[in-house]
Structure formats: C-alpha cells, structure tokens
GROMACS .gro file of N, CA and C in nm:
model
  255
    1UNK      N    1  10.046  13.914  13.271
    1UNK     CA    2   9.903  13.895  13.283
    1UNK      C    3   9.828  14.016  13.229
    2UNK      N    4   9.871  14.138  13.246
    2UNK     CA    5   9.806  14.282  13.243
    2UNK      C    6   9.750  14.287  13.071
    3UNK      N    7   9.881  14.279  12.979
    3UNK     CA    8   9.905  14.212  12.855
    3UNK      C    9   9.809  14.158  12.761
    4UNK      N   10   9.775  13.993  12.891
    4UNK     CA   11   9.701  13.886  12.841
    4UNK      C   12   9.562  13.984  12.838
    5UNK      N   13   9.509  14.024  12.951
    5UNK     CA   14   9.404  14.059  13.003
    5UNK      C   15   9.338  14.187  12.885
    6UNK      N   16   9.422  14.271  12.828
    6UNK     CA   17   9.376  14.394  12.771
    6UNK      C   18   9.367  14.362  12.582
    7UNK      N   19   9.454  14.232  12.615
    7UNK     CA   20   9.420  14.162  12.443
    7UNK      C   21   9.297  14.064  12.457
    8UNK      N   22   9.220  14.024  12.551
    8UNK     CA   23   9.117  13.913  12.552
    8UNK      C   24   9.016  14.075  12.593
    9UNK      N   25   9.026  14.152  12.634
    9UNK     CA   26   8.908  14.217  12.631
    9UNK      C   27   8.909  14.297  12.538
   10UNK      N   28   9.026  14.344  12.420
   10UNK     CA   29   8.963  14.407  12.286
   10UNK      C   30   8.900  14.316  12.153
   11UNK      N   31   8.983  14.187  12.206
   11UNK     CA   32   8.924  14.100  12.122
   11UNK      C   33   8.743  14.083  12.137
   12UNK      N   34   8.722  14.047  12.278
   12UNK     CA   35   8.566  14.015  12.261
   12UNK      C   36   8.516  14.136  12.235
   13UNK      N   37   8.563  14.279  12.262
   13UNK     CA   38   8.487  14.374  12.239
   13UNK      C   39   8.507  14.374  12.071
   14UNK      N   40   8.585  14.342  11.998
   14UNK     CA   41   8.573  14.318  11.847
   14UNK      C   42   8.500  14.220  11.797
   15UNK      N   43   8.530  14.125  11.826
   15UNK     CA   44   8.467  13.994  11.777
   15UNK      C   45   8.322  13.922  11.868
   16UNK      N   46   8.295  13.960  11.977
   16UNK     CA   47   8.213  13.921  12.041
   16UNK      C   48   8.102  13.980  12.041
   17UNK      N   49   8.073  14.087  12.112
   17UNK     CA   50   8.014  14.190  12.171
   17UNK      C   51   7.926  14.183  12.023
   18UNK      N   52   7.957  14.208  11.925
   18UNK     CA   53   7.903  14.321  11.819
   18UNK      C   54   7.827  14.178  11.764
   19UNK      N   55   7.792  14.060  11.766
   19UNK     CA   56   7.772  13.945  11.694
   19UNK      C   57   7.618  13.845  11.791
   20UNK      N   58   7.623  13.929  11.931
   20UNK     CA   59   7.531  13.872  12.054
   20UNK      C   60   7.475  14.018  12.105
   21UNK      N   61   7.331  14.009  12.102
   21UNK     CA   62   7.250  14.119  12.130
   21UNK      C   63   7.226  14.046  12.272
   22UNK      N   64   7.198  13.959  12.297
   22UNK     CA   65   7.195  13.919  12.443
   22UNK      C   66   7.304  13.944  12.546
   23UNK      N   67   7.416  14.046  12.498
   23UNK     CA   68   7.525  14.048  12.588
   23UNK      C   69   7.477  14.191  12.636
   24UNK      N   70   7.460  14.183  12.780
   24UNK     CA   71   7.474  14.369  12.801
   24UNK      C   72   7.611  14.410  12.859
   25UNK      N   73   7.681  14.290  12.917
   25UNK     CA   74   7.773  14.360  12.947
   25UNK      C   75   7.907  14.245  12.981
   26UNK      N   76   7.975  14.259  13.004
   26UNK     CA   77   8.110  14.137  13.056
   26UNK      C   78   8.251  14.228  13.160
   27UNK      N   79   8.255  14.120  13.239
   27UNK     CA   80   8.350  14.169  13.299
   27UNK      C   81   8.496  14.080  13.309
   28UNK      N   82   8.593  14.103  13.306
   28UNK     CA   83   8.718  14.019  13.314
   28UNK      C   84   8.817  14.040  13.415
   29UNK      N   85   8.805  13.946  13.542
   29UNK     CA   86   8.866  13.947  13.644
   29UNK      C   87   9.013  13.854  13.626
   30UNK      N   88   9.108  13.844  13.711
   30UNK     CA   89   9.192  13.743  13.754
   30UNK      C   90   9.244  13.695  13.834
   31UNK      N   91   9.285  13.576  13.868
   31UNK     CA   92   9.325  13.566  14.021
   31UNK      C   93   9.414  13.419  13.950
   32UNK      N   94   9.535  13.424  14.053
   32UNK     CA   95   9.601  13.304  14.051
   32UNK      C   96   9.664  13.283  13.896
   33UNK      N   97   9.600  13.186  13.829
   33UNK     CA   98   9.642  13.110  13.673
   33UNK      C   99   9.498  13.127  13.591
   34UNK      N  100   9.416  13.236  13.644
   34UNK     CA  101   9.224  13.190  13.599
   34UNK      C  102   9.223  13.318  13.546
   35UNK      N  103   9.161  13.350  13.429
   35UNK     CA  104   9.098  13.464  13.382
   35UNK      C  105   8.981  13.449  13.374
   36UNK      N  106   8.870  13.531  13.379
   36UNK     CA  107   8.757  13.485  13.429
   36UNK      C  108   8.651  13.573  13.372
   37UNK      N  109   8.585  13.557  13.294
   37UNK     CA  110   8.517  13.640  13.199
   37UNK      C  111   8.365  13.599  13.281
   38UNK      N  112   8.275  13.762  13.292
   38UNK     CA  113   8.164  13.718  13.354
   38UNK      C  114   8.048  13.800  13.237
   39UNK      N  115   8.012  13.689  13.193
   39UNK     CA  116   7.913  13.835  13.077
   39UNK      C  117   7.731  13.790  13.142
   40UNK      N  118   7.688  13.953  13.150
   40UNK     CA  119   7.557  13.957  13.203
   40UNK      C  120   7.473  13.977  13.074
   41UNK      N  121   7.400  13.885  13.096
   41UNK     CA  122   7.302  13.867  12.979
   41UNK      C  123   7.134  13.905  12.969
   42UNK      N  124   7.095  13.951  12.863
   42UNK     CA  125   6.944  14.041  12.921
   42UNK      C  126   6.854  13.886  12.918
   43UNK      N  127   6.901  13.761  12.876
   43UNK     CA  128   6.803  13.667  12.879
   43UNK      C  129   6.954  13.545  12.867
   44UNK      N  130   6.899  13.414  12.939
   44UNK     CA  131   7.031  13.323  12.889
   44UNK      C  132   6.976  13.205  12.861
   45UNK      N  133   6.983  13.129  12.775
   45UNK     CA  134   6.978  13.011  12.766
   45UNK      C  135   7.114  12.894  12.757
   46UNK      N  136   7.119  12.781  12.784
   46UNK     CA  137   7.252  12.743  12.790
   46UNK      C  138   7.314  12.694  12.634
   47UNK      N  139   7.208  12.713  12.481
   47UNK     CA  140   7.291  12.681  12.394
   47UNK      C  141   7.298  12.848  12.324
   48UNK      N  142   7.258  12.960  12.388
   48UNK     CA  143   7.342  13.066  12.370
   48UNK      C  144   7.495  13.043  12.409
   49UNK      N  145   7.444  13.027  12.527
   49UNK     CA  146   7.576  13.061  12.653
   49UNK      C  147   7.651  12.948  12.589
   50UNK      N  148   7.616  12.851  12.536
   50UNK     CA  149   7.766  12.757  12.506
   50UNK      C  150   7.817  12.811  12.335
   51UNK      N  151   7.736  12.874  12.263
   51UNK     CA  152   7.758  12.952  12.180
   51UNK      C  153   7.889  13.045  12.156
   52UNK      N  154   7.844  13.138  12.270
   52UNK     CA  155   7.924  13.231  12.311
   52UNK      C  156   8.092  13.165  12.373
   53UNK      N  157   8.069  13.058  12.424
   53UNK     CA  158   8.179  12.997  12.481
   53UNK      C  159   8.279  12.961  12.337
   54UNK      N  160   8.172  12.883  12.301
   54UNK     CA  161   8.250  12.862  12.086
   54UNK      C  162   8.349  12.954  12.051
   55UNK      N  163   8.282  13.063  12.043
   55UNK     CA  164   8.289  13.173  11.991
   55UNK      C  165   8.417  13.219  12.020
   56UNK      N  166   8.424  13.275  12.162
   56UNK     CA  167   8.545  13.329  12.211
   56UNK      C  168   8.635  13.224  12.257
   57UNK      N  169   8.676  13.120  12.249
   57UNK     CA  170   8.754  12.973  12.236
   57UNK      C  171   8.798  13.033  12.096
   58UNK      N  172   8.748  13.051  11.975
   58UNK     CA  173   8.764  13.045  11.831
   58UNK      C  174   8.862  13.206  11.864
   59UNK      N  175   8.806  13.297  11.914
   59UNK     CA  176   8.865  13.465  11.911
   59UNK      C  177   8.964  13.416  11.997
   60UNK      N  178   9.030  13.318  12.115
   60UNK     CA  179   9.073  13.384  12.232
   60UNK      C  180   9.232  13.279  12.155
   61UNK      N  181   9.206  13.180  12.014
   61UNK     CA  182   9.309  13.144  11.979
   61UNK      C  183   9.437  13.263  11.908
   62UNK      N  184   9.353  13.340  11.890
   62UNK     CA  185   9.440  13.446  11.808
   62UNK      C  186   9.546  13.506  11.934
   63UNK      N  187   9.558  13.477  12.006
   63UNK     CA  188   9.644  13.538  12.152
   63UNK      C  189   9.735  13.385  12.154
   64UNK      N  190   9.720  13.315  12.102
   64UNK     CA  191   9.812  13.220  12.089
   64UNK      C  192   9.813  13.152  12.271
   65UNK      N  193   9.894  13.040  12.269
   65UNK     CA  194   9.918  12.937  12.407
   65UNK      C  195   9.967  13.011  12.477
   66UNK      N  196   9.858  13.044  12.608
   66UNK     CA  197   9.900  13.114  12.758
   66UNK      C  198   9.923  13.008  12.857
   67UNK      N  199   9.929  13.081  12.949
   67UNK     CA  200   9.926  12.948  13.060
   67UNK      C  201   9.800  12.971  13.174
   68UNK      N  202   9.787  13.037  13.147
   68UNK     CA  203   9.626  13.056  13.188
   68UNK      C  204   9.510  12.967  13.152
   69UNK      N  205   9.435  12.949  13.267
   69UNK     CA  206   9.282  12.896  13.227
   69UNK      C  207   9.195  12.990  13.265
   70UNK      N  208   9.092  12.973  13.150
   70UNK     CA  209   8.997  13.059  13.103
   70UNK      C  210   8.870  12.997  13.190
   71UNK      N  211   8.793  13.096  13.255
   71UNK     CA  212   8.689  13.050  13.298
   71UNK      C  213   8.522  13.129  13.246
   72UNK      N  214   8.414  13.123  13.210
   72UNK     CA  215   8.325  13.203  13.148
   72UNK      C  216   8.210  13.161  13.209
   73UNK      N  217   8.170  13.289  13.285
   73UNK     CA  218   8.022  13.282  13.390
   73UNK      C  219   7.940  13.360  13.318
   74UNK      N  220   7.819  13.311  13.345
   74UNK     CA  221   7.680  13.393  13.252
   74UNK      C  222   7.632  13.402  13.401
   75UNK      N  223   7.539  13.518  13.368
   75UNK     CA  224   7.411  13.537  13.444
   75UNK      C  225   7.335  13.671  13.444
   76UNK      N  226   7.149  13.666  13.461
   76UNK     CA  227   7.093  13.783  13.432
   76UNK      C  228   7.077  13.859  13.549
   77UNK      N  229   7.062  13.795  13.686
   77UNK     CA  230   7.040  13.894  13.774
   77UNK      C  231   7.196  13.907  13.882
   78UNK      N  232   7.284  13.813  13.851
   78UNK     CA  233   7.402  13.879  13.929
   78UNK      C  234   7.394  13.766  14.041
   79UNK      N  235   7.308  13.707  14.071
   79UNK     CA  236   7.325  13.617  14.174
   79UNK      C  237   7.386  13.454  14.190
   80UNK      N  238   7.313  13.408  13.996
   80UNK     CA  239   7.316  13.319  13.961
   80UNK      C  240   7.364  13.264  13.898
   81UNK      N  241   7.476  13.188  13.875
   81UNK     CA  242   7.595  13.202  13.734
   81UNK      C  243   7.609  13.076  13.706
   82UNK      N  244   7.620  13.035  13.566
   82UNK     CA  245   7.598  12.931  13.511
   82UNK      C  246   7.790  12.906  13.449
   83UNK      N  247   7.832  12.866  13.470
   83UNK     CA  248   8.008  12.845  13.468
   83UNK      C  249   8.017  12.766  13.385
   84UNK      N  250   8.149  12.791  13.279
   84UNK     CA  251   8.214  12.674  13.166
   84UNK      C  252   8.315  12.766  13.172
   85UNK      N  253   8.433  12.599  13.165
   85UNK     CA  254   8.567  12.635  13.144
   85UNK      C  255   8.616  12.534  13.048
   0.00000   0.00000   0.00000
C-alpha cells in the first residue's frame, strides 16, 4: 500500500497540481481497500471537480491494476465534501 500511496501522490503532484489553479491543496489517506484523495479547493464547481476526477483516472492508469478503490472528496471549507468514486 505504502508503494501505491507515494506513486499516486507524485503523480498528481506532476500531472495534476500544476494544470488546476483551483487546487490549494490534497490530501491522501487510506483505510481498508480505499485510497482516498481529499483536494481543498479555493472555489468548486462540480464540472471542475468531475474534471479533475478525468484527469487523475487518466494519471492514476500509469500505476497500472491495483486492488484498491479510489475515492476523491472536494471541498472549500473542510466541512462539506462533495465525493466521486
């Protein structure tokens, strides 16, 4: 998992991060079979946020078939999270 986890967060910090000015920040937790990407956004709309989902779906193939499911939460103030998996 440690592995999975440190190749999905140089990837978005390569391919993601640098491509979305609306990202201030992301975090990548795990628990169980779930990796769980939480990116805080200075504004969100949901065809950003499904954008961004595109996006790293397209980056997160280069890590090839895990057995993990991917989960991706938005939100601007931390309280409120808008979820796609």
């Amino acid at each position: 998992m440690e592995t999975t986890l440190k190749a999905v967060d140089k990837l978005i910090d390569k391919f993601i991060l640098p491509t979305d000015d609306d990202i201030m920040e992301y975090h990548i937790t795990s628990y169980d079979n779930i990796i769980e990407i939480t990116f805080w956004m200075a504004g969100t709309e949901s065809e950003v946020e499904e954008q961004i989902v595109d996006e790293c779906w397209s980056v997160l193939q280069m890590i090839g078939p895990t057995d993990y499911r991917f989960l991706f939460r938005f939100t601007t103030e931390g309280d409120n999270f808008y979820e796609y998996s």
